[in-house]
Short mmCIF file of C-alpha atoms in Angstrom, two decimals:
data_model
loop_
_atom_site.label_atom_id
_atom_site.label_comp_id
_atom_site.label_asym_id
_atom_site.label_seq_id
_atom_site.Cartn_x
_atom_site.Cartn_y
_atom_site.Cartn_z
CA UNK H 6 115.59 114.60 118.29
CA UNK H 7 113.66 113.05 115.41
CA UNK H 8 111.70 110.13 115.53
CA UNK H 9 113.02 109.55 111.17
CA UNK H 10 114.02 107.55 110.11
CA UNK H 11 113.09 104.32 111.73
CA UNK H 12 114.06 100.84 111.52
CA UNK H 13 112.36 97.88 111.65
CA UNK H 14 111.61 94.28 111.13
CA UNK H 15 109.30 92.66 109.36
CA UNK H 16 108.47 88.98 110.67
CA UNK H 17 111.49 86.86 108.93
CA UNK H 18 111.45 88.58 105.77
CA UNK H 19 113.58 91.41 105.88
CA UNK H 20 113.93 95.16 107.18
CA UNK H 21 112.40 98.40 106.78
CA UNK H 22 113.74 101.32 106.47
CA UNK H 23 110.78 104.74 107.02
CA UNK H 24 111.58 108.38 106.48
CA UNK H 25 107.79 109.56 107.67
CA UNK H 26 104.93 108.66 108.74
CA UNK H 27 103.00 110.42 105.66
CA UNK H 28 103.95 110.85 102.00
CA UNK H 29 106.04 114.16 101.72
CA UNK H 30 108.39 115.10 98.81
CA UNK H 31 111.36 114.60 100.92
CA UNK H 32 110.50 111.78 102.85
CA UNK H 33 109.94 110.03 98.72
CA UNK H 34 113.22 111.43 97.57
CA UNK H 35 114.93 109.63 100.81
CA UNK H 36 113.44 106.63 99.96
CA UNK H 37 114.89 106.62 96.22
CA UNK H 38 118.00 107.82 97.31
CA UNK H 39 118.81 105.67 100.26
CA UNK H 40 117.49 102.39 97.95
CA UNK H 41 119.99 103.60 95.31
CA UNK H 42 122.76 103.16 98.06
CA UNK H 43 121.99 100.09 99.29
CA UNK H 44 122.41 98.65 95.98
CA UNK H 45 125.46 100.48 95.26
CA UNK H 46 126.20 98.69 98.55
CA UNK H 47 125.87 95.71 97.57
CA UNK H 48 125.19 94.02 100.70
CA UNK H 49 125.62 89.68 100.68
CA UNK H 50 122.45 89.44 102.93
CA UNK H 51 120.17 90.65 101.09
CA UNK H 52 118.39 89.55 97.90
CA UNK H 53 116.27 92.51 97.02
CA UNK H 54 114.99 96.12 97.65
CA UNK H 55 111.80 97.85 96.49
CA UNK H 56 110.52 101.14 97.76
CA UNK H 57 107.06 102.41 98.64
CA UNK H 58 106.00 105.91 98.77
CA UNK H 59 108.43 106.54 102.25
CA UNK H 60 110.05 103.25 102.83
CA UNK H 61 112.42 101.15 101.42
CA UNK H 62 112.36 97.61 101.86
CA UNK H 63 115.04 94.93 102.15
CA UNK H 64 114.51 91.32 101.58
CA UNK H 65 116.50 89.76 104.06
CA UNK H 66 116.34 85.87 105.08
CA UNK H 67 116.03 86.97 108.77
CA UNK H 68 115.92 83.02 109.87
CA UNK H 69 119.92 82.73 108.10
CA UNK H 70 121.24 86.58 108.59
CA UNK H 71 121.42 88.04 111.71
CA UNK H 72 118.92 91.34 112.00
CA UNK H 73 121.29 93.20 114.43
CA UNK H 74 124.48 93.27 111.82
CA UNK H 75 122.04 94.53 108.93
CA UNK H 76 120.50 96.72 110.86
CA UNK H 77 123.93 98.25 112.09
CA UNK H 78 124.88 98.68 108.94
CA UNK H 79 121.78 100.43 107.59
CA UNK H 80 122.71 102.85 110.93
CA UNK H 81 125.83 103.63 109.23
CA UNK H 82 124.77 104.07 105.59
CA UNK H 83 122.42 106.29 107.02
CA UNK H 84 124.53 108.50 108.77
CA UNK H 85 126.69 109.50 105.45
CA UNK H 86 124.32 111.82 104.64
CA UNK H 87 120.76 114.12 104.95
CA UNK H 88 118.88 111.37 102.79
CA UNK H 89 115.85 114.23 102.82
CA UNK H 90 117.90 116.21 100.65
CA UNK H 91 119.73 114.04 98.85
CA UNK H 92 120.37 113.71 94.73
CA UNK H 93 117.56 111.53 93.06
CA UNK H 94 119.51 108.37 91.83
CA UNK H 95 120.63 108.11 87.86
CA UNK H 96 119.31 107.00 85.43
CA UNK H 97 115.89 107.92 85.44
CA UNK H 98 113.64 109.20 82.16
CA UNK H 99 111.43 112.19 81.49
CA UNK H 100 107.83 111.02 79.69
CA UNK H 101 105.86 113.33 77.87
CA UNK H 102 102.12 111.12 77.73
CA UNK H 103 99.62 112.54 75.29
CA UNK H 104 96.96 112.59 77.17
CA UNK H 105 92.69 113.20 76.38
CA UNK H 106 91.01 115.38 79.34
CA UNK H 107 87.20 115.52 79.91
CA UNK H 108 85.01 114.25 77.34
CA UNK H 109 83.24 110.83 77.00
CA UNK H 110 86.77 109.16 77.47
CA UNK H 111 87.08 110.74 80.80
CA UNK H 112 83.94 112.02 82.10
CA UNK H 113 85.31 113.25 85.75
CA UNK H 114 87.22 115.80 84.70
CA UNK H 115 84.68 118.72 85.53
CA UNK H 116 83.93 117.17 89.12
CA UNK H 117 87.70 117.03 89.80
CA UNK H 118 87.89 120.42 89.37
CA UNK H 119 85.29 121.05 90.82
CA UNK H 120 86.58 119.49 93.83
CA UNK H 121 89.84 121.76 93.48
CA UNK H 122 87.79 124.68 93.34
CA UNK H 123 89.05 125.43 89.86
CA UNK H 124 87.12 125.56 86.40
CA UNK H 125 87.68 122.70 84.11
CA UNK H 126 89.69 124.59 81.30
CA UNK H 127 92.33 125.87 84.62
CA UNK H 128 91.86 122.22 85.57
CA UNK H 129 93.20 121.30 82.56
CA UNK H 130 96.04 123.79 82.15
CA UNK H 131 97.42 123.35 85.19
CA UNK H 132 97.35 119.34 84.85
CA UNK H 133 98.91 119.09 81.59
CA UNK H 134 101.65 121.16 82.77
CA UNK H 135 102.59 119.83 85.97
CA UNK H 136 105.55 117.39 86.29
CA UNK H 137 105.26 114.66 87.95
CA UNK H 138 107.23 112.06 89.75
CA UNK H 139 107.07 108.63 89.93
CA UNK H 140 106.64 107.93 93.39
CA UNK H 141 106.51 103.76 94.02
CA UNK H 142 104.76 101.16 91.70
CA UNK H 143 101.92 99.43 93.40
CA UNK H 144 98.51 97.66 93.47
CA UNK H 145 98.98 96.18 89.67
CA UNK H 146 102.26 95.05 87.38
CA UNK H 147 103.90 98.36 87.28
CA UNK H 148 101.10 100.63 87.83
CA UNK H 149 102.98 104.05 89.39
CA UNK H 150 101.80 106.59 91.86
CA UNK H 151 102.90 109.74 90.71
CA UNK H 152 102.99 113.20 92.42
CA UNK H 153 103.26 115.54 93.99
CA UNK H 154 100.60 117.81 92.04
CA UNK H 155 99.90 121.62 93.78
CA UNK H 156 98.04 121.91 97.13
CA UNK H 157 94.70 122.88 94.95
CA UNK H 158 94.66 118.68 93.68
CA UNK H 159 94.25 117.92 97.60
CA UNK H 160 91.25 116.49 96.89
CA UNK H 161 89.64 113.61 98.58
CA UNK H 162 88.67 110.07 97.20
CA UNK H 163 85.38 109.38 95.84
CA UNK H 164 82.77 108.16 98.59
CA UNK H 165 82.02 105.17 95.72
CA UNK H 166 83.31 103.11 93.78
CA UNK H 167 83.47 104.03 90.15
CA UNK H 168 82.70 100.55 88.77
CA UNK H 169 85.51 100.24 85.75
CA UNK H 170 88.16 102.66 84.18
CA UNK H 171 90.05 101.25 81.75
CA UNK H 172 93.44 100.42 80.86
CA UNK H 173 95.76 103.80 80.71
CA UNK H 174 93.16 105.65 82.47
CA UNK H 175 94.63 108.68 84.33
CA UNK H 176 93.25 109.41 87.65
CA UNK H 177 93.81 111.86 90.54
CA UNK H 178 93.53 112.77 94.46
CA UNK H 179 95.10 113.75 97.32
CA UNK H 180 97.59 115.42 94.96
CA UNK H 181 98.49 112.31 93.27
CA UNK H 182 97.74 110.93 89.94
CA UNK H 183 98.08 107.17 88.78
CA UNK H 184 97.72 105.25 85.10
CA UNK H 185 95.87 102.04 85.19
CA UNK H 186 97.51 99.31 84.17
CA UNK H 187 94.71 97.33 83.94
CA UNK H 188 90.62 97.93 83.56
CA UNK H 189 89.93 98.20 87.05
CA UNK H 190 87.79 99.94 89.66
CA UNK H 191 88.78 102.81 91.53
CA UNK H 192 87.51 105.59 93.70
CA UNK H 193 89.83 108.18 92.48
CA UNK H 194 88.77 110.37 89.44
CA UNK H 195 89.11 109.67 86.60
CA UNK H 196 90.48 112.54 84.77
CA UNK H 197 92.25 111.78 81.26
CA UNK H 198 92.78 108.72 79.37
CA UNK H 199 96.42 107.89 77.72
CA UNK H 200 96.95 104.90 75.33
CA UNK H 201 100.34 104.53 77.88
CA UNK H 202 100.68 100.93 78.71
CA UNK H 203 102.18 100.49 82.19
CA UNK H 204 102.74 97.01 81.69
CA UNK H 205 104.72 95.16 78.99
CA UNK H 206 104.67 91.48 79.95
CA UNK H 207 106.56 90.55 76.68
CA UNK H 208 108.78 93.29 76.86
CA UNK H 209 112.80 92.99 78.23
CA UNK H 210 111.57 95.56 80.89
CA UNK H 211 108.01 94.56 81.52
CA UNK H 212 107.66 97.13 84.52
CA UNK H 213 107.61 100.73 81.42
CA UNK H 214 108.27 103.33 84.85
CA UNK H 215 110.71 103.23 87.67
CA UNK H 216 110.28 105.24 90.61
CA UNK H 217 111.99 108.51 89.79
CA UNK H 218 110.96 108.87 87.45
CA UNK H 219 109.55 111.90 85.65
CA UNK H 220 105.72 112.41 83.66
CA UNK H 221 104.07 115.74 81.84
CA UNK H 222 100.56 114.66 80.50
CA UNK H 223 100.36 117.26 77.67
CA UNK H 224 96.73 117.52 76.37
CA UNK H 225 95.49 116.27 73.16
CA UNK H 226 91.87 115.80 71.13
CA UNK H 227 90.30 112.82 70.95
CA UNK H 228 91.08 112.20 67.23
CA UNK H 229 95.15 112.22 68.03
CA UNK H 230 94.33 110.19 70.36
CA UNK H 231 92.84 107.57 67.96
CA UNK H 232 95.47 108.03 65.47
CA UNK H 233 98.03 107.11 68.14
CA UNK H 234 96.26 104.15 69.47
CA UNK H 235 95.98 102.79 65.42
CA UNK H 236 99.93 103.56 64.49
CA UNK H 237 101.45 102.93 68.20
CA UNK H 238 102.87 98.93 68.78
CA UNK H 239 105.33 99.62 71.27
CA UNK H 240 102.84 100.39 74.26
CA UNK H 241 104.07 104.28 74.29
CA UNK H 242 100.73 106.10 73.20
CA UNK H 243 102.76 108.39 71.58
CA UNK H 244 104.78 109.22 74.67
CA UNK H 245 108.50 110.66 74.24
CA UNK H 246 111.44 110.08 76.46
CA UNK H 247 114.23 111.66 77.50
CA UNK H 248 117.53 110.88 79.95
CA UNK H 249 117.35 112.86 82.73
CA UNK H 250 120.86 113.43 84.28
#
């Protein structure tokens, strides 16, 4: 019998629900789906969800609402169906990000690949082709995790700190990628820079990226970069969208 998914609670503030005990494609695409159904759900006790990368989390006054009836329904919800295999939830959007690789604007590129085993023009093929998913949103205002990339990007962190990468900064390991939201350090590489803003504070939907969804990074030069960044005002960087259905 499995040991997935488990239940449990956390202090007075709610209920977790865990697919894994590691990030896995399935395990992510449980987590999106079974979130999606506890909205649908509807449930009076409980205020909000949010998923992480194999969890999803239910804000529950535990103090008011007693744990064993919300917990016997999340047994029942999750009985209706193989949540490891289940339809990603509507609604979600396809992003193409123009994106610069390598040069001055990203100057890890050739160690990344490096660290793949790959040479930097493969490197860049194969990472301005690969879709992505967003996986949660985490560590700043909307920042995603995205992923998963091929078993070559299995790459480690870096053993330091790089000191700054800035805003829309794309950076990879351990076959994920993530955009900065914010100038920030990190010890992941830092691979290609994007004029994406994550993070529209002024914006209807400050939060640009919901988990599910979907990311290409095609590759462009440094001068269409620059044109974007002087013409774009709506925090895209040239990005496209598209429904996904």
């Amino acid at each position: 019998m499995s040991d997935w998914p488990q239940i449990r609670t956390v202090g007075l503030s709610g209920i977790l629900v865990s697919f894994a005990d590691k990030m896995s494609e399935p395990a992510n695409r449980a987590a999106l789906a079974f979130r999606a159904a506890v909205d649908a759900a509807d449930w009076s006790e409980v205020a909000e969800t949010s998923t992480s990368l194999i969890s999803v989390f239910l804000q529950v006054d535990l103090a008011q609402a007693a744990p064993e009836g919300v917990i016997e329904k999340l047994r029942d919800l999750l009985a209706q169906a193989n949540w490891l295999d289940a339809p990603l939830p509507a609604g979600r959007t396809l992003w193409h990000v123009p994106t610069v690789y390598g040069t001055e604007l990203a100057p890890q590129l050739e160690e990344a690949a490096e660290a793949a085993g790959i040479d930097p023009d493969t490197a860049i093929r194969e990472l301005s082709t690969s879709r992505v998913r967003v996986l949660t949103i985490g560590f700043a205002p909307g920042q995603p995790y995205m992923g998963e990339l091929s078993e070559t990007w299995n790459i480690p962190r870096q053993q330091a700190l790089t000191k700054s990468v800035p805003a829309g900064a794309l950076v990879v390991a351990i076959r994920q990628l993530i955009i900065f939201t914010n100038a920030s350090p990190t010890g992941w590489r830092h691979i290609g820079q994007t004029a994406f803003r994550t993070f529209r504070p002024d914006a209807s939907q400050p939060f640009a990226l919901s988990p599910g969804d979907e990311l290409v990074f095609p590759s462009v030069t440094q001068a269409e970069l620059a044109q974007i960044r002087a013409k774009d005002i709506s925090g895209n960087g040239g990005a496209s969208a598209e429904a996904l259905t």
